[in-house]
Coordinates of C-alpha atoms and ligand atoms in Angstrom, one line a residue:
X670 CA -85.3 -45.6 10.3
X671 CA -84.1 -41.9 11.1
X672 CA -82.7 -41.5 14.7
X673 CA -85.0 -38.8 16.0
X674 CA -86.9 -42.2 16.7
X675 CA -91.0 -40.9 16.7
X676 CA -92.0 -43.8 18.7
X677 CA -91.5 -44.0 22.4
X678 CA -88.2 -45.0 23.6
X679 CA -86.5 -44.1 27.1
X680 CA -89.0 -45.9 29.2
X681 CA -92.1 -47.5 27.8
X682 CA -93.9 -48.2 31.0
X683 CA -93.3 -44.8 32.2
X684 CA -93.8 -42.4 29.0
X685 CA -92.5 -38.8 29.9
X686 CA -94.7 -36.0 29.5
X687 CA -94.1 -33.0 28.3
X688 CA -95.0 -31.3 31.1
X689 CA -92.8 -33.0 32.9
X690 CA -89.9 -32.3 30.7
X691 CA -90.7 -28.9 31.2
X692 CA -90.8 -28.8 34.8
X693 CA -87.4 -30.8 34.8
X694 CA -86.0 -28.0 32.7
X695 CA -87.3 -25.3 35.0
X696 CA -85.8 -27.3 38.2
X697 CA -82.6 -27.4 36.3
X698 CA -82.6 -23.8 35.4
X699 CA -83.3 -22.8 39.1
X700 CA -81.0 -25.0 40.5
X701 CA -77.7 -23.9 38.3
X702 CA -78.7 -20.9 38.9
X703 CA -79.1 -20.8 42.6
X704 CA -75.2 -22.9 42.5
X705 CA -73.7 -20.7 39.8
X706 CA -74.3 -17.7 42.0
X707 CA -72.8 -19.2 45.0
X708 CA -69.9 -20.9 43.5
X709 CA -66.6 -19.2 45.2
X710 CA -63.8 -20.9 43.0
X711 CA -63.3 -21.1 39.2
X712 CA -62.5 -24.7 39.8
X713 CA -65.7 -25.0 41.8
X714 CA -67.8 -23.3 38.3
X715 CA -65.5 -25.7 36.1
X716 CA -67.5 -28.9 38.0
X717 CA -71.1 -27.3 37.3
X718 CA -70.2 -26.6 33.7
X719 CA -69.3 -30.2 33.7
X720 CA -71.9 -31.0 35.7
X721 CA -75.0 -29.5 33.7
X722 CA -73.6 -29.1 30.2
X723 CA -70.9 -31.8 30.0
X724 CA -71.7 -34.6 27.2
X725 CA -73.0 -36.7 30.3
X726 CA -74.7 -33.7 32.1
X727 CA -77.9 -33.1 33.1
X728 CA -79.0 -31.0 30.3
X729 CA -78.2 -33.6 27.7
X730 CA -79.8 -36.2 29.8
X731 CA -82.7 -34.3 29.4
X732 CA -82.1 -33.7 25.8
X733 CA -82.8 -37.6 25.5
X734 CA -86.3 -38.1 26.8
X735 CA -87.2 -35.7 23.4
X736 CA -88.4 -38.5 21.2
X737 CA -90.4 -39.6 23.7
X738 CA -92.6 -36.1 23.7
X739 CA -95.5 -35.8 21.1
X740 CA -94.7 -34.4 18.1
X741 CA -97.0 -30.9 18.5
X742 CA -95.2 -30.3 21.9
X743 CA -91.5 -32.0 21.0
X744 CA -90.7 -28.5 19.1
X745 CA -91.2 -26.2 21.6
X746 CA -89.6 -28.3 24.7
X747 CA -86.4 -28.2 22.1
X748 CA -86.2 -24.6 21.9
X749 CA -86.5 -24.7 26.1
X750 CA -83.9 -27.0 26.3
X751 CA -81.4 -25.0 23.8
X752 CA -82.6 -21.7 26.0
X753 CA -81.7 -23.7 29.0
X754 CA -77.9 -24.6 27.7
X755 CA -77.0 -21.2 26.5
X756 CA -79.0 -19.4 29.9
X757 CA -76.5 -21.5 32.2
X758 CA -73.2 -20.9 30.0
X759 CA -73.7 -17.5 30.1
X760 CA -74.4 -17.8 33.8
X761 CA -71.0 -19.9 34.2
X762 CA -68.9 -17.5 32.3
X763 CA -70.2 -14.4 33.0
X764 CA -69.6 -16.0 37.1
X765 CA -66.2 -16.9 36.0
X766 CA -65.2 -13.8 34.3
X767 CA -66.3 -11.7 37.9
X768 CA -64.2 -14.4 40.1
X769 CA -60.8 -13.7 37.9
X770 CA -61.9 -10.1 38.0
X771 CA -62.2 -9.4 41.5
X772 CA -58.9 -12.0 41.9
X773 CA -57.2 -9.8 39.9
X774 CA -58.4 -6.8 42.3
X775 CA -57.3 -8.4 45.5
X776 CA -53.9 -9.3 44.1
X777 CA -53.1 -5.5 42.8
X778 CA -53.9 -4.3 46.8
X779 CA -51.4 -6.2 47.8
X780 CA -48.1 -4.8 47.4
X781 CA -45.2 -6.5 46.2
X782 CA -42.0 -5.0 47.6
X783 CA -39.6 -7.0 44.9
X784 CA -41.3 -5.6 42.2
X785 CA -39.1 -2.2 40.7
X786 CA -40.4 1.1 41.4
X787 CA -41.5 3.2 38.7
X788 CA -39.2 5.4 38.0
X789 CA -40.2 9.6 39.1
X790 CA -38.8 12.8 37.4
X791 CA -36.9 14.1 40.2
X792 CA -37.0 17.9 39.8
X793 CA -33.5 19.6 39.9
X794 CA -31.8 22.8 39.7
X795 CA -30.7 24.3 36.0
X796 CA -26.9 23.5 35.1
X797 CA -26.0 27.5 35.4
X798 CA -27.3 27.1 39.5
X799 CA -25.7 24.4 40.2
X800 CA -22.7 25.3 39.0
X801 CA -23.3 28.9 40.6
X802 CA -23.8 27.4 43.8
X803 CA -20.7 24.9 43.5
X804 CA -18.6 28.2 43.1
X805 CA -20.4 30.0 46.4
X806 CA -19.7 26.9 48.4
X807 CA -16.2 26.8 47.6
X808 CA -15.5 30.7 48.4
X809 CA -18.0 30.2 51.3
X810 CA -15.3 27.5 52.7
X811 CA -12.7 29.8 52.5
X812 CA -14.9 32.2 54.2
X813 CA -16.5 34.7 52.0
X814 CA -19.9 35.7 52.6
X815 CA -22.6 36.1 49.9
X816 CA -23.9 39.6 49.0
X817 CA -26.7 40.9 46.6
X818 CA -27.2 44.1 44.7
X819 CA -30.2 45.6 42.3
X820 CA -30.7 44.6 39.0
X821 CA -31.3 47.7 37.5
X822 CA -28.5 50.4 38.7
X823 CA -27.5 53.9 38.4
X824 CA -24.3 54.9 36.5
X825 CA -22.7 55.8 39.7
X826 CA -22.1 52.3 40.7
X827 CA -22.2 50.8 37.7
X828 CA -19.3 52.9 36.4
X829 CA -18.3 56.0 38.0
X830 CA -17.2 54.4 41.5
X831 CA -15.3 51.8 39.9
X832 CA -13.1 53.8 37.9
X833 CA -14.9 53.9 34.6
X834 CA -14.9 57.6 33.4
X835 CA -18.3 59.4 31.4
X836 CA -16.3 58.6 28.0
X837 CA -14.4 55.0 28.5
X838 CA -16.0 52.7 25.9
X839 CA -17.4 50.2 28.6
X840 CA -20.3 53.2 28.8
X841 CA -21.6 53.3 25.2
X842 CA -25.5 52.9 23.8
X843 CA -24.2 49.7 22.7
X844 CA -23.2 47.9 25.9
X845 CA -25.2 49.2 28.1
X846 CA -28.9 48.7 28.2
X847 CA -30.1 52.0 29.5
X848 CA -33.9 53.3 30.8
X849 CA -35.6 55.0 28.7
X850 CA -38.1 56.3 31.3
X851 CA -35.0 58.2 33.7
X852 CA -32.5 60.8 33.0
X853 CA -30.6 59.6 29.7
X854 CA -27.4 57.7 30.7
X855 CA -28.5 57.8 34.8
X856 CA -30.5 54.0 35.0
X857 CA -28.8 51.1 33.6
X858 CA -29.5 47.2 33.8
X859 CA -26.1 46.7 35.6
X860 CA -23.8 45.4 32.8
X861 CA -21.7 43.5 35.5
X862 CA -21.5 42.6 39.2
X863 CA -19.0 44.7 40.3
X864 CA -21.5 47.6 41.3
X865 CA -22.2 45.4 44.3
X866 CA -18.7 45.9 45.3
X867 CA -19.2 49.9 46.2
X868 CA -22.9 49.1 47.9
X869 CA -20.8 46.0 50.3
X870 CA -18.3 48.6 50.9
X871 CA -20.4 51.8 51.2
X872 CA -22.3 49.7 54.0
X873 CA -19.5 48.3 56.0
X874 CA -16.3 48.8 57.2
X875 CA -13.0 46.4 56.6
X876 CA -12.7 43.2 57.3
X877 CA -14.7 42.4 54.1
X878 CA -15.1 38.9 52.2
X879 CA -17.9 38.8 50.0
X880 CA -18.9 37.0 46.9
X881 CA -21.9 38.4 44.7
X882 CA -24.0 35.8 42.4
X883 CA -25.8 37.4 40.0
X884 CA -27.4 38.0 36.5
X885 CA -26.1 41.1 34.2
X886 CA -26.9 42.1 31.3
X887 CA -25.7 43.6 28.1
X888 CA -26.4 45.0 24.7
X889 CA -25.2 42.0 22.8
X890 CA -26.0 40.3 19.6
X891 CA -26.9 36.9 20.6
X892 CA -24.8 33.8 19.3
X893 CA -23.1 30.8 20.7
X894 CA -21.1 32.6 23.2
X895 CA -22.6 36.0 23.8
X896 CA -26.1 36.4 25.5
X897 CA -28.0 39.7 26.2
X898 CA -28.6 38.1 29.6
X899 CA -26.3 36.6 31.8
X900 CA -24.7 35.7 35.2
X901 CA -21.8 36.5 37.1
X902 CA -20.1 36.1 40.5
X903 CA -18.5 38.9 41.7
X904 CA -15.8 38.5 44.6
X905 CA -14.2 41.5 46.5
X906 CA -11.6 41.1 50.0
X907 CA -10.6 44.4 51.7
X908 CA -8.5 44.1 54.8
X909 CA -5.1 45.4 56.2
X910 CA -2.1 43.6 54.5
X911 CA -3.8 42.0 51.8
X912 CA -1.5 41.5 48.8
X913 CA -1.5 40.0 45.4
X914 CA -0.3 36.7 46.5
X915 CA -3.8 36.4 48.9
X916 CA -5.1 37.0 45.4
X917 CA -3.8 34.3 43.7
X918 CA -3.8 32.2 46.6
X919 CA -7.1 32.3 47.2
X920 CA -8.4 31.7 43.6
X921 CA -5.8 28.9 42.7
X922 CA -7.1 27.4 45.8
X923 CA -10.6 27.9 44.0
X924 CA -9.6 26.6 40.7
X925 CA -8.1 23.2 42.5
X926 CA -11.8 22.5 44.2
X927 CA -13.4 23.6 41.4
X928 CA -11.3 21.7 38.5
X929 CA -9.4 19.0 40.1
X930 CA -6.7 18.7 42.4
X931 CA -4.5 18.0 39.6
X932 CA -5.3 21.7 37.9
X933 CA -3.4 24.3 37.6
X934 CA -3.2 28.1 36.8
X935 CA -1.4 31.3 35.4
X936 CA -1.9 34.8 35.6
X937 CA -1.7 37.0 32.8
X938 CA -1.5 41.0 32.8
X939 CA -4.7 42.8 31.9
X940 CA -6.1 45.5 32.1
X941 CA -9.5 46.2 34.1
X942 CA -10.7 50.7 35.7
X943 CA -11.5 49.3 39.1
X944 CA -8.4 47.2 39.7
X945 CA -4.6 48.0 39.7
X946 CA -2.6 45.8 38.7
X947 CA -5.4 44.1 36.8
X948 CA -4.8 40.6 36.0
X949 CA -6.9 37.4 34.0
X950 CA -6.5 33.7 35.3
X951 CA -6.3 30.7 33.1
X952 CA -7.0 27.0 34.1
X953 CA -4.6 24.7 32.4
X954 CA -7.4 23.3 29.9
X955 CA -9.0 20.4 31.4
X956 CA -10.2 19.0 28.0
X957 CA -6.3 18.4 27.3
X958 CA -4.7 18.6 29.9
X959 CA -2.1 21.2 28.2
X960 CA -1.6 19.6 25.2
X961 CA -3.5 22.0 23.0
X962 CA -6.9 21.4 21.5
X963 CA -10.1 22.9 20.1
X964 CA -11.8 23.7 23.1
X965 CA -8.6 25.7 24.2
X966 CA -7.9 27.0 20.8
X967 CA -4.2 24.8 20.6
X968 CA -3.2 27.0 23.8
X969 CA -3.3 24.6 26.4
X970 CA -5.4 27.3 29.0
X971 CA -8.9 28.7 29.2
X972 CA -9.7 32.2 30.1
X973 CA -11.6 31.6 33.5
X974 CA -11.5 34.9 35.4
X975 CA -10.7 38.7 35.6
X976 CA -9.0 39.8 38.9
X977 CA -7.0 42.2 40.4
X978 CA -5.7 44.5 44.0
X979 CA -8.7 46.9 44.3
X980 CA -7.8 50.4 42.6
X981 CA -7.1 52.8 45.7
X982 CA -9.3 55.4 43.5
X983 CA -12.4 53.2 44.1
X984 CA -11.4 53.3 47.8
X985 CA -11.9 57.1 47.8
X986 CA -15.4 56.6 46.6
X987 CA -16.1 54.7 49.6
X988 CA -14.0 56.6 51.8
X989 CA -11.9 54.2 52.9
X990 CA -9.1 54.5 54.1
X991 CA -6.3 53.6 51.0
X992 CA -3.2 54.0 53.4
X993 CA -4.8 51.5 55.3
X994 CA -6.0 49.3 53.6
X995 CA -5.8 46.9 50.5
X996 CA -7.9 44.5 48.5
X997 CA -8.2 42.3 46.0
X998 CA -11.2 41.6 43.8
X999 CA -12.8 39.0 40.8
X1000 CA -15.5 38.4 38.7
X1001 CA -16.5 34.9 36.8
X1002 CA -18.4 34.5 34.6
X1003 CA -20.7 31.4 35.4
X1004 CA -22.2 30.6 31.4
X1005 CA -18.3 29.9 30.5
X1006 CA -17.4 28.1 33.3
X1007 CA -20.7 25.6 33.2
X1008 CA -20.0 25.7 29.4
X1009 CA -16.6 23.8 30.3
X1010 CA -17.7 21.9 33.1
X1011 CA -20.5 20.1 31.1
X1012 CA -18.9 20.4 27.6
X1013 CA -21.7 22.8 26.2
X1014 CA -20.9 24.5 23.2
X1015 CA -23.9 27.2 22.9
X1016 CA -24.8 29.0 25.1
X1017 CA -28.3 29.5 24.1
X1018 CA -29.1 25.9 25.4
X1019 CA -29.3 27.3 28.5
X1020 CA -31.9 29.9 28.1
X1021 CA -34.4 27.7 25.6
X1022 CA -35.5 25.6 28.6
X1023 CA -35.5 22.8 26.2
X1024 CA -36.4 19.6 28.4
X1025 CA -34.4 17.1 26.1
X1026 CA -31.0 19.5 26.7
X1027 CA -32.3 20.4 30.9
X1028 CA -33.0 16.8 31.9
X1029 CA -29.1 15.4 31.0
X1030 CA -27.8 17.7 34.3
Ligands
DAH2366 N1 -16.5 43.4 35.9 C1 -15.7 42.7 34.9 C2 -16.4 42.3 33.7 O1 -17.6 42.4 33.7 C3 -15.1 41.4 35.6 C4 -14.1 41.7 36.6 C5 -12.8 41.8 36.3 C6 -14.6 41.9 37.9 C7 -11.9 42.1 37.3 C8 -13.6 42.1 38.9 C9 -12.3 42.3 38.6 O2 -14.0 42.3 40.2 O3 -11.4 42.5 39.6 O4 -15.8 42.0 32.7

């Protein structure tokens, strides 16, 4: 005997119908539906899965009463009941799957203060400013005030106040970037800082302390240590009774906060229009401490400055008085200085704006 059983079975004084079977379904269907939808727990939609498609559930109890229903009928109450089973699993997932959504939700609104930030791309200032304004702070501590001067120049300041005659070298096509547009040789992009030195003084009168941050420019092939474009800081004090040993003072003083405590300098004789004497400062190399290396070329120093007492002839451009008074003046050159600072050894990193070389400062 097969099992789908043709004769009645379940109850033979109370044979089902198959309109009753299909009403039961219909019930059914309503009734999961109506509890699905209000279910508030995943535990609570776990039960009702049990409940109405479980091996005992009331589905399958239903499923049983089948070879009681007439043959012509027994096909089509088969395909309700397999509608029925996969209507309410769809109804209990899909319910399920919008209770662990919207329970994720409510968990991400709340914060969690243990968790670690995400880290943020703080913004900061390019390695030739910050050293530029490490230097400024340090002469602004010893009570220097900052100054500025135009970009583009006339020869006057650029060279003839400062000492540098029509035919010194420093003046040639191919130092100097000159304008096309003005007088040939009048307008120049100011190949140094020191121009600012004649405006500062032209404007006030003695006691002066100024230091003048800015960019310069010359006509320069480009490589790993020479730019077309670059920056300087220009320093200039004119008082009575200023002497050389102010200078050096003031800029071992400089080199201690800048390099170390431990630092230390020498001045060597050079050779510089609008300064007599003229003089260049070396910082014992910090790479070596002395001992001689690459950086310092095996001499134990690096070039950091050229300084020197303020050339009395640059005085009588001004009009002050050179009886009275004295000065003392230097210019750094900032690219070198943040070279050594941060160990850079081209200088063209600085200009490429390359993120992977801007972000390590
Ligand atoms: N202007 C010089 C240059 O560009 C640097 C310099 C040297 C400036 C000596 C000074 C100074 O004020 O006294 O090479």
């Amino acid at each position: 005997m097969s099992k789908t059983n043709k004769e009645p079975k379940n109850n033979p004084e109370n044979p089902v119908s198959a309109k009753k079977l299909l009403s039961t379904i219909e019930k059914i269907s309503a009734e999961a539906a109506k509890q699905v939808n209000s279910a508030s727990s995943p535990a609570e939609l776990e039960e009702l899965k049990n409940r109405y498609l479980g091996r005992k559930g009331e589905i399958q109890a239903v499923f049983k009463f089948l070879p009681d229903i007439p043959l012509e009928d027994r096909k089509q109450l088969g395909q309700e009941l397999n509608k029925l089973k996969t209507g309410v699993e769809m109804l209990v997932n899909d319910a399920l799957k919008k209770l662990n959504q919207s329970a994720r939700k409510s968990a991400g609104d709340k914060i969690d203060i243990t968790l670690p930030g995400y880290p943020v791309n703080r913004a900061h200032s390019h390695p030739l400013s910050q050293v530029s304004a490490e230097i400024t702070k340090i002469f602004v501590s010893l009570g220097f005030q900052i100054a500025t001067g135009p970009d583009i120049e006339t020869a006057y300041y650029n060279f003839e106040a400062l000492n540098i005659p029509e035919d010194h070298p420093a003046r040639d096509l191919q130092d100097t970037f000159y304008i096309k547009s003005q007088k040939p040789g009048s307008m120049l992009l100011r190949t140094h800082t020191s121009p600012v030195q004649i405006r500062v003084m032209e404007k006030f009168q003695p006691p002066i302390r100024v230091i003048v941050p800015g960019r310069v420019y010359r006509n320069e092939a480009i490589d790993a240590t020479h730019s077309a474009v670059f920056h300087q800081l220009e320093g200039l004090a004119v008082d009575e009774n200023i002497t050389f040993a102010d200078l050096k003072a003031t800029l071992a003083a400089f080199a201690k906060k800048m390099f170390g405590n431990e630092s230390s300098v020498r001045f060597r004789p050079s050779y510089f229009p609008f300064t007599e004497p003229s003089a260049e400062m070396d910082v014992r190399c910090i790479f070596c401490t002395g001992k001689g290396c690459g950086i310092c070329k095996n001499s134990g120093w690096l070039e950091t400055l050229g300084c020197g007492m303020v050339n009395p002839k640059v005085f009588d451009y001004v009009k002050y008085d050179k009886e009275k008074y004295t000065g003392f003046a230097f210019g750094i050159g900032l690219e070198r200085i943040t070279m050594l600072k941060f160990g850079v050894d081209d200088m063209r990193l600085f200009y490429e704006n390359d993120l992977r070389f801007l972000r390590q400062f």
